[in-house]
Amino acid sequence: MAKRDRLSGNEAVAIALKQINPDVFPAFPITPSTEIPQYFASFVADGQVDTEFIPVESEHSSMSAAIGAEAAGARSLTATSSCGLAYMWEELYIAASNRLPLALALVNRALSGPININCDHSDSMGARDAGWIQIYAENNQEAYDNMVQAYRISEHKDVRLPIMICQDGFITSHAVENMELLEDEEVKEFVGEYRPENYLLNPDCPMAVGPYSITDYYMEAKRNQAEGMKHVEKVVLDVAKEFKGISGREYGLFEAYCMEDAEYAVVMIGSAAGTTKDAIDRLREQGEKAGLLKIRLYRPFPAEAIAQALKNVKAVAIMDRAEGYTNHGGPLGADVMSALYRAGARALAVNYVYGLGGRDVRVEDMEGVYKTLKQIAAEGSAGETYRYLGIRE
């Protein structure tokens, strides 16, 4: 039976982890993710979990310790934000290349400089090609639900890759929302026990983790990683279907909001999707056919499914909460435009960079985006495809 509560996103993720009861949690604090290990440390102190909680001296060390524990056969995770993720850079690739299904609770925050502690997606977007699964949340409920599903996805025998569960710093991590929690026993049964096939402490199967690879083997190892990624979409959908059975909440690779007859669509990730839904509701009352595609699974990128969902729109705006410094827009824009091109889609597409460093995104701002899309469709030309939203030029 669901339990109603009012929680911040950080507390919700910490409670999900308490219900999962992982084996090892090394951590080093950094704003705005600090509360996750802080809440969890209180669960450890109160004897509510069996987890080995390890305070370490840096974010690099926290990921290193999680990798060592996971390689030894323990279900492991850590949490971080922004420069903490950047400090883990070397270890992110090691975790993925060794096919270790550990989890990372990432609270998205802008990367310096200038120094900024608020939300954008520059940290996780910088790590998008490190070989990790990336799943994003719009709100606190989704952050909790995604964490409950995380290990079922990453530990699947056809996947065995690390997973990043992302939520927007302060906007969801510290804001308090009404939400529903599953019972502890429901989560325990859903996630199940971790039974790795191969691990360092298995005396019956001696193995090495992270060995030196000469030219004759390195490329095959990378191809092996890519093979694991090929199975992620199906596993995400299968796990989501089972999760709906215990929660009543439905998840997919993305959420399509008012897309059935949409002529103008926005594609985006994270909390600003809620603001965009409010804009859509206003516009629908005025007879405008506006829609939203909110990306949940970003890595691997579900290109074919996204192109299919956008096949009937006249114009689309792809919203990036990170700058790509390509002179052509952001990373989500590049991925979506590539998907549209490969599918032979006719939609006119523009890419907006928005919300950097936590800059507010208002309902009126998103209404303006849809107004621009309507004008683009009428003129038959996208014009400048690389734009900024809400900036002082």
mmCIF file of C-alpha atoms in Angstrom:
data_model
loop_
_atom_site.group_PDB
_atom_site.id
_atom_site.type_symbol
_atom_site.label_atom_id
_atom_site.label_comp_id
_atom_site.label_asym_id
_atom_site.label_seq_id
_atom_site.Cartn_x
_atom_site.Cartn_y
_atom_site.Cartn_z
ATOM 1 C CA MET A 1 0.000 0.000 0.000
ATOM 2 C CA ALA A 2 1.372 3.434 -0.970
ATOM 3 C CA LYS A 3 2.444 5.817 1.782
ATOM 4 C CA ARG A 4 1.823 9.531 1.233
ATOM 5 C CA ASP A 5 4.497 11.953 2.378
ATOM 6 C CA ARG A 6 5.993 15.384 1.744
ATOM 7 C CA LEU A 7 9.666 15.124 0.874
ATOM 8 C CA SER A 8 12.477 16.906 -0.897
ATOM 9 C CA GLY A 9 14.007 15.154 -3.877
ATOM 10 C CA ASN A 10 17.190 14.430 -1.932
ATOM 11 C CA GLU A 11 15.279 12.895 0.966
ATOM 12 C CA ALA A 12 13.135 10.876 -1.436
ATOM 13 C CA VAL A 13 16.237 9.389 -3.097
ATOM 14 C CA ALA A 14 17.793 8.657 0.309
ATOM 15 C CA ILE A 15 14.621 6.829 1.378
ATOM 16 C CA ALA A 16 14.652 4.795 -1.845
ATOM 17 C CA LEU A 17 18.237 3.816 -1.023
ATOM 18 C CA LYS A 18 17.254 2.911 2.524
ATOM 19 C CA GLN A 19 14.575 0.604 1.130
ATOM 20 C CA ILE A 20 17.063 -0.924 -1.322
ATOM 21 C CA ASN A 21 19.615 -1.373 1.504
ATOM 22 C CA PRO A 22 22.789 -1.438 -0.644
ATOM 23 C CA ASP A 23 25.981 -3.068 0.580
ATOM 24 C CA VAL A 24 28.437 -0.163 0.309
ATOM 25 C CA PHE A 25 27.976 3.624 0.107
ATOM 26 C CA PRO A 26 31.203 5.684 -0.033
ATOM 27 C CA ALA A 27 30.514 9.425 -0.091
ATOM 28 C CA PHE A 28 32.036 12.886 -0.111
ATOM 29 C CA PRO A 29 29.805 15.976 0.282
ATOM 30 C CA ILE A 30 29.159 18.559 -2.422
ATOM 31 C CA THR A 31 26.230 20.949 -2.856
ATOM 32 C CA PRO A 32 23.416 20.230 -3.709
ATOM 33 C CA SER A 33 23.752 16.432 -3.353
ATOM 34 C CA THR A 34 25.158 16.505 0.203
ATOM 35 C CA GLU A 35 21.807 15.748 1.807
ATOM 36 C CA ILE A 36 21.573 12.307 0.186
ATOM 37 C CA PRO A 37 24.547 10.786 2.068
ATOM 38 C CA GLN A 38 23.648 12.943 5.072
ATOM 39 C CA TYR A 39 20.154 11.452 5.335
ATOM 40 C CA PHE A 40 21.545 7.995 4.588
ATOM 41 C CA ALA A 41 24.208 8.288 7.285
ATOM 42 C CA SER A 42 21.411 8.813 9.818
ATOM 43 C CA PHE A 43 19.766 5.589 8.616
ATOM 44 C CA VAL A 44 23.072 3.797 9.156
ATOM 45 C CA ALA A 45 23.492 5.297 12.635
ATOM 46 C CA ASP A 46 19.933 4.301 13.573
ATOM 47 C CA GLY A 47 20.470 0.719 12.403
ATOM 48 C CA GLN A 48 17.833 0.955 9.668
ATOM 49 C CA VAL A 49 20.206 -0.409 6.994
ATOM 50 C CA ASP A 50 23.096 -2.867 6.885
ATOM 51 C CA THR A 51 25.108 -0.699 4.497
ATOM 52 C CA GLU A 52 28.825 -0.057 4.987
ATOM 53 C CA PHE A 53 28.905 3.754 4.841
ATOM 54 C CA ILE A 54 32.402 5.084 4.082
ATOM 55 C CA PRO A 55 33.284 8.790 4.436
ATOM 56 C CA VAL A 56 36.160 9.392 2.003
ATOM 57 C CA GLU A 57 38.516 12.277 1.258
ATOM 58 C CA SER A 58 37.280 13.235 -2.239
ATOM 59 C CA GLU A 59 34.775 12.476 -4.977
ATOM 60 C CA HIS A 60 37.482 10.626 -6.903
ATOM 61 C CA SER A 61 37.897 8.397 -3.864
ATOM 62 C CA SER A 62 34.148 7.854 -3.472
ATOM 63 C CA MET A 63 33.811 6.524 -7.005
ATOM 64 C CA SER A 64 37.026 4.512 -6.640
ATOM 65 C CA ALA A 65 35.699 2.884 -3.469
ATOM 66 C CA ALA A 66 32.342 2.160 -5.120
ATOM 67 C CA ILE A 67 34.157 0.526 -8.035
ATOM 68 C CA GLY A 68 36.282 -1.615 -5.724
ATOM 69 C CA ALA A 69 33.261 -2.717 -3.711
ATOM 70 C CA GLU A 70 31.202 -3.491 -6.810
ATOM 71 C CA ALA A 71 34.075 -5.465 -8.336
ATOM 72 C CA ALA A 72 34.266 -7.472 -5.109
ATOM 73 C CA GLY A 73 30.605 -8.432 -5.462
ATOM 74 C CA ALA A 74 28.847 -5.793 -3.345
ATOM 75 C CA ARG A 75 25.893 -3.673 -4.503
ATOM 76 C CA SER A 76 27.407 -0.176 -4.381
ATOM 77 C CA LEU A 77 26.664 3.462 -5.104
ATOM 78 C CA THR A 78 27.644 7.038 -4.397
ATOM 79 C CA ALA A 79 26.210 10.530 -4.901
ATOM 80 C CA THR A 80 27.636 13.783 -6.250
ATOM 81 C CA SER A 81 27.103 16.980 -8.238
ATOM 82 C CA SER A 82 28.922 19.296 -10.627
ATOM 83 C CA CYS A 83 32.670 19.500 -9.974
ATOM 84 C CA GLY A 84 32.407 16.334 -7.901
ATOM 85 C CA LEU A 85 31.407 14.447 -11.038
ATOM 86 C CA ALA A 86 34.240 16.116 -12.930
ATOM 87 C CA TYR A 87 36.660 14.947 -10.232
ATOM 88 C CA MET A 88 35.431 11.378 -10.814
ATOM 89 C CA TRP A 89 36.136 11.578 -14.535
ATOM 90 C CA GLU A 90 38.761 8.835 -14.791
ATOM 91 C CA GLU A 91 36.716 6.527 -12.580
ATOM 92 C CA LEU A 92 33.511 6.961 -14.594
ATOM 93 C CA TYR A 93 35.181 5.332 -17.573
ATOM 94 C CA ILE A 94 36.670 2.583 -15.417
ATOM 95 C CA ALA A 95 33.286 1.684 -13.925
ATOM 96 C CA ALA A 96 31.687 1.461 -17.358
ATOM 97 C CA SER A 97 34.517 -0.377 -19.102
ATOM 98 C CA ASN A 98 34.609 -2.974 -16.332
ATOM 99 C CA ARG A 99 30.832 -3.507 -16.741
ATOM 100 C CA LEU A 100 30.152 -2.750 -13.064
ATOM 101 C CA PRO A 101 26.442 -2.075 -12.389
ATOM 102 C CA LEU A 102 26.883 0.444 -9.599
ATOM 103 C CA ALA A 103 24.612 3.489 -9.214
ATOM 104 C CA LEU A 104 25.256 7.212 -8.950
ATOM 105 C CA ALA A 105 22.701 9.657 -7.557
ATOM 106 C CA LEU A 106 23.575 12.802 -9.497
ATOM 107 C CA VAL A 107 22.033 16.109 -8.473
ATOM 108 C CA ASN A 108 22.594 18.307 -11.513
ATOM 109 C CA ARG A 109 24.504 21.535 -10.934
ATOM 110 C CA ALA A 110 26.376 23.955 -13.166
ATOM 111 C CA LEU A 111 30.097 23.449 -13.638
ATOM 112 C CA SER A 112 32.484 26.318 -12.903
ATOM 113 C CA GLY A 113 33.358 28.901 -13.918
ATOM 114 C CA PRO A 114 32.174 31.299 -12.858
ATOM 115 C CA ILE A 115 31.299 29.476 -9.641
ATOM 116 C CA ASN A 116 27.607 28.624 -9.499
ATOM 117 C CA ILE A 117 25.791 26.135 -7.260
ATOM 118 C CA ASN A 118 22.466 26.079 -9.116
ATOM 119 C CA CYS A 119 20.973 23.784 -11.711
ATOM 120 C CA ASP A 120 21.926 23.101 -15.218
ATOM 121 C CA HIS A 121 22.911 19.881 -16.966
ATOM 122 C CA SER A 122 26.531 20.650 -17.833
ATOM 123 C CA ASP A 123 27.841 18.031 -15.388
ATOM 124 C CA SER A 124 25.912 15.008 -16.648
ATOM 125 C CA MET A 125 26.038 16.131 -20.282
ATOM 126 C CA GLY A 126 29.808 16.261 -20.022
ATOM 127 C CA ALA A 127 29.721 12.607 -18.950
ATOM 128 C CA ARG A 128 27.173 11.511 -21.552
ATOM 129 C CA ASP A 129 29.696 9.465 -23.533
ATOM 130 C CA ALA A 130 31.409 7.797 -20.569
ATOM 131 C CA GLY A 131 29.427 4.585 -21.056
ATOM 132 C CA TRP A 132 26.876 5.108 -18.258
ATOM 133 C CA ILE A 133 23.125 4.725 -18.475
ATOM 134 C CA GLN A 134 21.540 8.124 -17.762
ATOM 135 C CA ILE A 135 17.952 8.556 -16.530
ATOM 136 C CA TYR A 136 16.473 11.964 -15.644
ATOM 137 C CA ALA A 137 13.576 13.075 -13.436
ATOM 138 C CA GLU A 138 11.132 15.940 -13.768
ATOM 139 C CA ASN A 139 10.061 15.971 -10.115
ATOM 140 C CA ASN A 140 10.641 14.364 -6.713
ATOM 141 C CA GLN A 141 8.313 11.448 -7.385
ATOM 142 C CA GLU A 142 10.221 10.534 -10.508
ATOM 143 C CA ALA A 143 13.573 10.845 -8.720
ATOM 144 C CA TYR A 144 12.373 8.332 -6.124
ATOM 145 C CA ASP A 145 10.812 5.994 -8.673
ATOM 146 C CA ASN A 146 13.865 6.078 -10.935
ATOM 147 C CA MET A 147 16.154 5.145 -8.045
ATOM 148 C CA VAL A 148 13.932 2.211 -7.097
ATOM 149 C CA GLN A 149 14.201 0.939 -10.695
ATOM 150 C CA ALA A 150 17.914 1.685 -11.123
ATOM 151 C CA TYR A 151 19.524 -1.568 -10.015
ATOM 152 C CA ARG A 152 16.970 -3.710 -11.844
ATOM 153 C CA ILE A 153 18.142 -2.020 -15.028
ATOM 154 C CA SER A 154 21.888 -1.856 -14.434
ATOM 155 C CA GLU A 155 22.260 -5.362 -12.957
ATOM 156 C CA HIS A 156 20.289 -7.095 -15.701
ATOM 157 C CA LYS A 157 22.360 -9.889 -17.213
ATOM 158 C CA ASP A 158 22.102 -8.358 -20.702
ATOM 159 C CA VAL A 159 23.185 -4.891 -19.516
ATOM 160 C CA ARG A 160 25.641 -4.867 -16.566
ATOM 161 C CA LEU A 161 26.522 -1.205 -16.847
ATOM 162 C CA PRO A 162 26.647 1.629 -14.287
ATOM 163 C CA ILE A 163 23.614 3.902 -14.025
ATOM 164 C CA MET A 164 23.266 7.617 -13.295
ATOM 165 C CA ILE A 165 19.976 8.730 -11.728
ATOM 166 C CA CYS A 166 19.741 12.494 -12.319
ATOM 167 C CA GLN A 167 17.576 15.228 -10.824
ATOM 168 C CA ASP A 168 17.760 19.026 -10.981
ATOM 169 C CA GLY A 169 19.736 20.707 -8.219
ATOM 170 C CA PHE A 170 17.646 22.732 -5.737
ATOM 171 C CA ILE A 171 14.642 22.783 -8.094
ATOM 172 C CA THR A 172 13.810 19.203 -7.100
ATOM 173 C CA SER A 173 16.596 18.230 -4.700
ATOM 174 C CA HIS A 174 15.583 20.748 -2.021
ATOM 175 C CA ALA A 175 12.000 21.633 -2.937
ATOM 176 C CA VAL A 176 9.376 19.682 -0.981
ATOM 177 C CA GLU A 177 6.526 17.968 -2.847
ATOM 178 C CA ASN A 178 3.667 15.632 -2.042
ATOM 179 C CA MET A 179 4.507 12.124 -3.201
ATOM 180 C CA GLU A 180 3.815 8.443 -2.708
ATOM 181 C CA LEU A 181 6.311 5.950 -1.329
ATOM 182 C CA LEU A 182 6.173 2.220 -1.692
ATOM 183 C CA GLU A 183 6.268 -0.029 1.337
ATOM 184 C CA ASP A 184 9.754 -1.204 2.330
ATOM 185 C CA GLU A 185 8.938 -4.831 1.616
ATOM 186 C CA GLU A 186 7.588 -3.969 -1.837
ATOM 187 C CA VAL A 187 10.857 -2.287 -2.786
ATOM 188 C CA LYS A 188 12.945 -5.072 -1.288
ATOM 189 C CA GLU A 189 11.057 -7.704 -3.270
ATOM 190 C CA PHE A 190 11.085 -5.621 -6.460
ATOM 191 C CA VAL A 191 14.826 -4.897 -6.391
ATOM 192 C CA GLY A 192 15.812 -8.352 -5.128
ATOM 193 C CA GLU A 193 19.174 -9.604 -3.908
ATOM 194 C CA TYR A 194 22.329 -8.880 -5.854
ATOM 195 C CA ARG A 195 23.863 -12.081 -7.170
ATOM 196 C CA PRO A 196 26.806 -11.216 -9.435
ATOM 197 C CA GLU A 197 27.993 -13.943 -11.766
ATOM 198 C CA ASN A 198 31.665 -12.968 -11.552
ATOM 199 C CA TYR A 199 33.384 -10.995 -8.781
ATOM 200 C CA LEU A 200 36.803 -10.665 -7.200
ATOM 201 C CA LEU A 201 35.976 -12.469 -3.950
ATOM 202 C CA ASN A 202 34.623 -15.551 -5.703
ATOM 203 C CA PRO A 203 37.229 -18.266 -4.924
ATOM 204 C CA ASP A 204 35.793 -20.567 -7.589
ATOM 205 C CA CYS A 205 36.432 -18.145 -10.437
ATOM 206 C CA PRO A 206 39.717 -16.190 -10.248
ATOM 207 C CA MET A 207 39.517 -13.040 -12.355
ATOM 208 C CA ALA A 208 41.093 -9.650 -12.949
ATOM 209 C CA VAL A 209 39.281 -6.313 -13.057
ATOM 210 C CA GLY A 210 40.768 -3.424 -15.009
ATOM 211 C CA PRO A 211 43.712 -5.238 -16.587
ATOM 212 C CA TYR A 212 46.052 -3.675 -19.102
ATOM 213 C CA SER A 213 44.737 -4.222 -22.613
ATOM 214 C CA ILE A 214 47.005 -4.348 -25.631
ATOM 215 C CA THR A 215 45.884 -3.315 -29.099
ATOM 216 C CA ASP A 216 44.661 -6.819 -29.920
ATOM 217 C CA TYR A 217 41.875 -6.674 -27.270
ATOM 218 C CA TYR A 218 40.969 -3.061 -26.467
ATOM 219 C CA MET A 219 38.609 -2.513 -29.385
ATOM 220 C CA GLU A 220 36.698 -5.707 -28.637
ATOM 221 C CA ALA A 221 36.280 -4.573 -25.026
ATOM 222 C CA LYS A 222 34.692 -1.315 -26.190
ATOM 223 C CA ARG A 223 32.442 -3.208 -28.579
ATOM 224 C CA ASN A 224 31.402 -5.350 -25.616
ATOM 225 C CA GLN A 225 30.332 -2.221 -23.721
ATOM 226 C CA ALA A 226 28.319 -1.063 -26.708
ATOM 227 C CA GLU A 227 26.579 -4.431 -26.838
ATOM 228 C CA GLY A 228 25.371 -3.933 -23.271
ATOM 229 C CA MET A 229 23.958 -0.530 -24.213
ATOM 230 C CA LYS A 230 21.973 -2.118 -27.052
ATOM 231 C CA HIS A 231 19.817 -3.970 -24.530
ATOM 232 C CA VAL A 232 19.103 -1.033 -22.220
ATOM 233 C CA GLU A 233 15.969 0.303 -23.942
ATOM 234 C CA LYS A 234 14.144 -3.020 -23.719
ATOM 235 C CA VAL A 235 15.217 -3.593 -20.130
ATOM 236 C CA VAL A 236 14.106 -0.078 -19.125
ATOM 237 C CA LEU A 237 10.665 -0.739 -20.606
ATOM 238 C CA ASP A 238 10.377 -4.207 -19.042
ATOM 239 C CA VAL A 239 11.353 -2.912 -15.596
ATOM 240 C CA ALA A 240 8.968 0.039 -15.952
ATOM 241 C CA LYS A 241 6.099 -2.305 -16.794
ATOM 242 C CA GLU A 242 6.781 -4.350 -13.675
ATOM 243 C CA PHE A 243 7.153 -1.183 -11.599
ATOM 244 C CA LYS A 244 3.734 0.008 -12.758
ATOM 245 C CA GLY A 245 2.317 -3.214 -11.359
ATOM 246 C CA ILE A 246 3.383 -2.316 -7.819
ATOM 247 C CA SER A 247 3.056 1.481 -7.978
ATOM 248 C CA GLY A 248 0.427 2.316 -10.572
ATOM 249 C CA ARG A 249 2.847 4.828 -12.102
ATOM 250 C CA GLU A 250 3.815 4.452 -15.744
ATOM 251 C CA TYR A 251 7.242 5.142 -17.226
ATOM 252 C CA GLY A 252 8.843 4.795 -20.629
ATOM 253 C CA LEU A 253 11.856 6.028 -22.546
ATOM 254 C CA PHE A 254 10.205 9.446 -22.583
ATOM 255 C CA GLU A 255 6.882 11.054 -21.748
ATOM 256 C CA ALA A 256 4.714 12.318 -24.608
ATOM 257 C CA TYR A 257 2.441 15.103 -23.335
ATOM 258 C CA CYS A 258 -0.380 16.178 -25.672
ATOM 259 C CA MET A 259 1.535 14.750 -28.619
ATOM 260 C CA GLU A 260 -1.329 12.867 -30.291
ATOM 261 C CA ASP A 261 -2.207 15.777 -32.604
ATOM 262 C CA ALA A 262 0.634 18.195 -31.836
ATOM 263 C CA GLU A 263 1.811 20.476 -34.628
ATOM 264 C CA TYR A 264 4.443 22.245 -32.522
ATOM 265 C CA ALA A 265 6.571 20.317 -30.028
ATOM 266 C CA VAL A 266 9.257 20.950 -27.434
ATOM 267 C CA VAL A 267 11.840 18.302 -26.516
ATOM 268 C CA MET A 268 13.561 18.720 -23.155
ATOM 269 C CA ILE A 269 14.952 17.058 -20.040
ATOM 270 C CA GLY A 270 14.233 17.665 -16.367
ATOM 271 C CA SER A 271 12.171 19.945 -14.157
ATOM 272 C CA ALA A 272 11.367 22.629 -16.744
ATOM 273 C CA ALA A 273 9.061 20.071 -18.348
ATOM 274 C CA GLY A 274 6.523 20.883 -15.629
ATOM 275 C CA THR A 275 6.600 24.555 -16.588
ATOM 276 C CA THR A 276 6.219 23.570 -20.237
ATOM 277 C CA LYS A 277 3.156 21.450 -19.460
ATOM 278 C CA ASP A 278 1.511 24.508 -17.884
ATOM 279 C CA ALA A 279 2.274 26.484 -21.041
ATOM 280 C CA ILE A 280 0.786 23.715 -23.169
ATOM 281 C CA ASP A 281 -2.385 23.646 -21.085
ATOM 282 C CA ARG A 282 -2.836 27.401 -21.611
ATOM 283 C CA LEU A 283 -2.192 27.133 -25.333
ATOM 284 C CA ARG A 284 -4.536 24.175 -25.739
ATOM 285 C CA GLU A 285 -7.316 26.286 -24.221
ATOM 286 C CA GLN A 286 -6.655 28.755 -27.062
ATOM 287 C CA GLY A 287 -6.844 25.999 -29.673
ATOM 288 C CA GLU A 288 -3.105 25.730 -30.273
ATOM 289 C CA LYS A 289 -1.802 22.205 -30.924
ATOM 290 C CA ALA A 290 1.259 22.276 -28.688
ATOM 291 C CA GLY A 291 2.999 19.187 -27.288
ATOM 292 C CA LEU A 292 5.990 18.059 -25.258
ATOM 293 C CA LEU A 293 8.443 15.194 -25.439
ATOM 294 C CA LYS A 294 10.174 14.885 -22.062
ATOM 295 C CA ILE A 295 13.245 12.681 -22.284
ATOM 296 C CA ARG A 296 13.675 10.208 -19.422
ATOM 297 C CA LEU A 297 16.331 7.872 -20.845
ATOM 298 C CA TYR A 298 19.097 9.950 -22.403
ATOM 299 C CA ARG A 299 21.890 7.357 -22.563
ATOM 300 C CA PRO A 300 21.577 5.248 -24.525
ATOM 301 C CA PHE A 301 19.685 7.683 -26.725
ATOM 302 C CA PRO A 302 16.352 6.262 -28.025
ATOM 303 C CA ALA A 303 16.701 7.966 -31.407
ATOM 304 C CA GLU A 304 14.256 5.877 -33.432
ATOM 305 C CA ALA A 305 11.467 6.128 -30.858
ATOM 306 C CA ILE A 306 11.942 9.895 -30.544
ATOM 307 C CA ALA A 307 11.892 10.426 -34.303
ATOM 308 C CA GLN A 308 8.713 8.343 -34.517
ATOM 309 C CA ALA A 309 7.061 10.441 -31.801
ATOM 310 C CA LEU A 310 7.921 13.650 -33.694
ATOM 311 C CA LYS A 311 7.042 12.438 -37.199
ATOM 312 C CA ASN A 312 3.860 14.514 -37.555
ATOM 313 C CA VAL A 313 4.940 17.847 -36.049
ATOM 314 C CA LYS A 314 5.566 20.873 -38.228
ATOM 315 C CA ALA A 315 8.200 22.496 -36.008
ATOM 316 C CA VAL A 316 10.151 21.397 -32.954
ATOM 317 C CA ALA A 317 12.292 23.211 -30.379
ATOM 318 C CA ILE A 318 14.968 21.162 -28.628
ATOM 319 C CA MET A 319 15.840 22.669 -25.252
ATOM 320 C CA ASP A 320 19.354 22.223 -23.828
ATOM 321 C CA ARG A 321 20.170 23.117 -20.223
ATOM 322 C CA ALA A 322 23.853 22.900 -21.182
ATOM 323 C CA GLU A 323 25.983 24.670 -23.750
ATOM 324 C CA GLY A 324 27.760 22.431 -26.245
ATOM 325 C CA TYR A 325 30.311 25.000 -27.483
ATOM 326 C CA THR A 326 30.011 23.632 -31.003
ATOM 327 C CA ASN A 327 28.576 26.881 -32.421
ATOM 328 C CA HIS A 328 25.586 24.748 -33.371
ATOM 329 C CA GLY A 329 23.808 24.261 -30.028
ATOM 330 C CA GLY A 330 23.749 21.771 -27.185
ATOM 331 C CA PRO A 331 24.104 17.990 -26.894
ATOM 332 C CA LEU A 332 20.386 17.157 -26.794
ATOM 333 C CA GLY A 333 19.873 19.319 -29.866
ATOM 334 C CA ALA A 334 22.573 17.448 -31.758
ATOM 335 C CA ASP A 335 21.105 14.058 -30.810
ATOM 336 C CA VAL A 336 17.507 14.928 -31.685
ATOM 337 C CA MET A 337 18.386 16.636 -34.952
ATOM 338 C CA SER A 338 20.476 13.627 -35.937
ATOM 339 C CA ALA A 339 17.550 11.326 -35.141
ATOM 340 C CA LEU A 340 15.189 13.458 -37.231
ATOM 341 C CA TYR A 341 17.620 13.520 -40.148
ATOM 342 C CA ARG A 342 18.123 9.754 -40.119
ATOM 343 C CA ALA A 343 14.369 9.215 -40.033
ATOM 344 C CA GLY A 344 13.814 11.594 -42.957
ATOM 345 C CA ALA A 345 11.537 13.764 -40.809
ATOM 346 C CA ARG A 346 10.217 16.993 -42.263
ATOM 347 C CA ALA A 347 9.884 18.945 -39.011
ATOM 348 C CA LEU A 348 11.684 22.285 -38.924
ATOM 349 C CA ALA A 349 13.952 22.192 -35.873
ATOM 350 C CA VAL A 350 15.611 24.832 -33.701
ATOM 351 C CA ASN A 351 17.834 24.377 -30.658
ATOM 352 C CA TYR A 352 17.522 26.583 -27.574
ATOM 353 C CA VAL A 353 20.064 26.836 -24.759
ATOM 354 C CA TYR A 354 18.191 27.833 -21.598
ATOM 355 C CA GLY A 355 18.284 27.881 -17.795
ATOM 356 C CA LEU A 356 22.068 27.876 -17.376
ATOM 357 C CA GLY A 357 23.236 28.355 -13.792
ATOM 358 C CA GLY A 358 19.683 27.990 -12.532
ATOM 359 C CA ARG A 359 18.134 30.842 -14.523
ATOM 360 C CA ASP A 360 14.362 30.750 -14.165
ATOM 361 C CA VAL A 361 12.181 29.423 -16.954
ATOM 362 C CA ARG A 362 8.664 30.849 -16.793
ATOM 363 C CA VAL A 363 5.443 29.641 -18.346
ATOM 364 C CA GLU A 364 5.453 32.810 -20.451
ATOM 365 C CA ASP A 365 8.931 31.939 -21.746
ATOM 366 C CA MET A 366 7.738 28.581 -23.006
ATOM 367 C CA GLU A 367 4.611 30.125 -24.523
ATOM 368 C CA GLY A 368 6.996 32.355 -26.450
ATOM 369 C CA VAL A 369 8.864 29.299 -27.735
ATOM 370 C CA TYR A 370 5.636 27.811 -29.091
ATOM 371 C CA LYS A 371 4.745 31.167 -30.683
ATOM 372 C CA THR A 372 8.100 31.104 -32.440
ATOM 373 C CA LEU A 373 7.511 27.530 -33.617
ATOM 374 C CA LYS A 374 4.148 28.511 -35.087
ATOM 375 C CA GLN A 375 5.817 31.366 -36.956
ATOM 376 C CA ILE A 376 8.580 29.031 -38.217
ATOM 377 C CA ALA A 377 5.980 26.604 -39.558
ATOM 378 C CA ALA A 378 4.075 29.406 -41.268
ATOM 379 C CA GLU A 379 7.216 30.783 -42.921
ATOM 380 C CA GLY A 380 8.550 27.356 -43.872
ATOM 381 C CA SER A 381 12.037 28.141 -42.574
ATOM 382 C CA ALA A 382 13.718 27.526 -39.229
ATOM 383 C CA GLY A 383 15.919 30.600 -39.573
ATOM 384 C CA GLU A 384 18.609 30.754 -36.893
ATOM 385 C CA THR A 385 18.672 27.210 -35.496
ATOM 386 C CA TYR A 386 20.956 27.999 -32.526
ATOM 387 C CA ARG A 387 19.235 30.274 -30.028
ATOM 388 C CA TYR A 388 19.275 31.327 -26.383
ATOM 389 C CA LEU A 389 16.185 31.676 -24.206
ATOM 390 C CA GLY A 390 15.913 34.420 -21.574
ATOM 391 C CA ILE A 391 19.381 35.930 -21.967
ATOM 392 C CA ARG A 392 20.523 39.567 -21.866
ATOM 393 C CA GLU A 393 22.389 40.008 -25.134
#
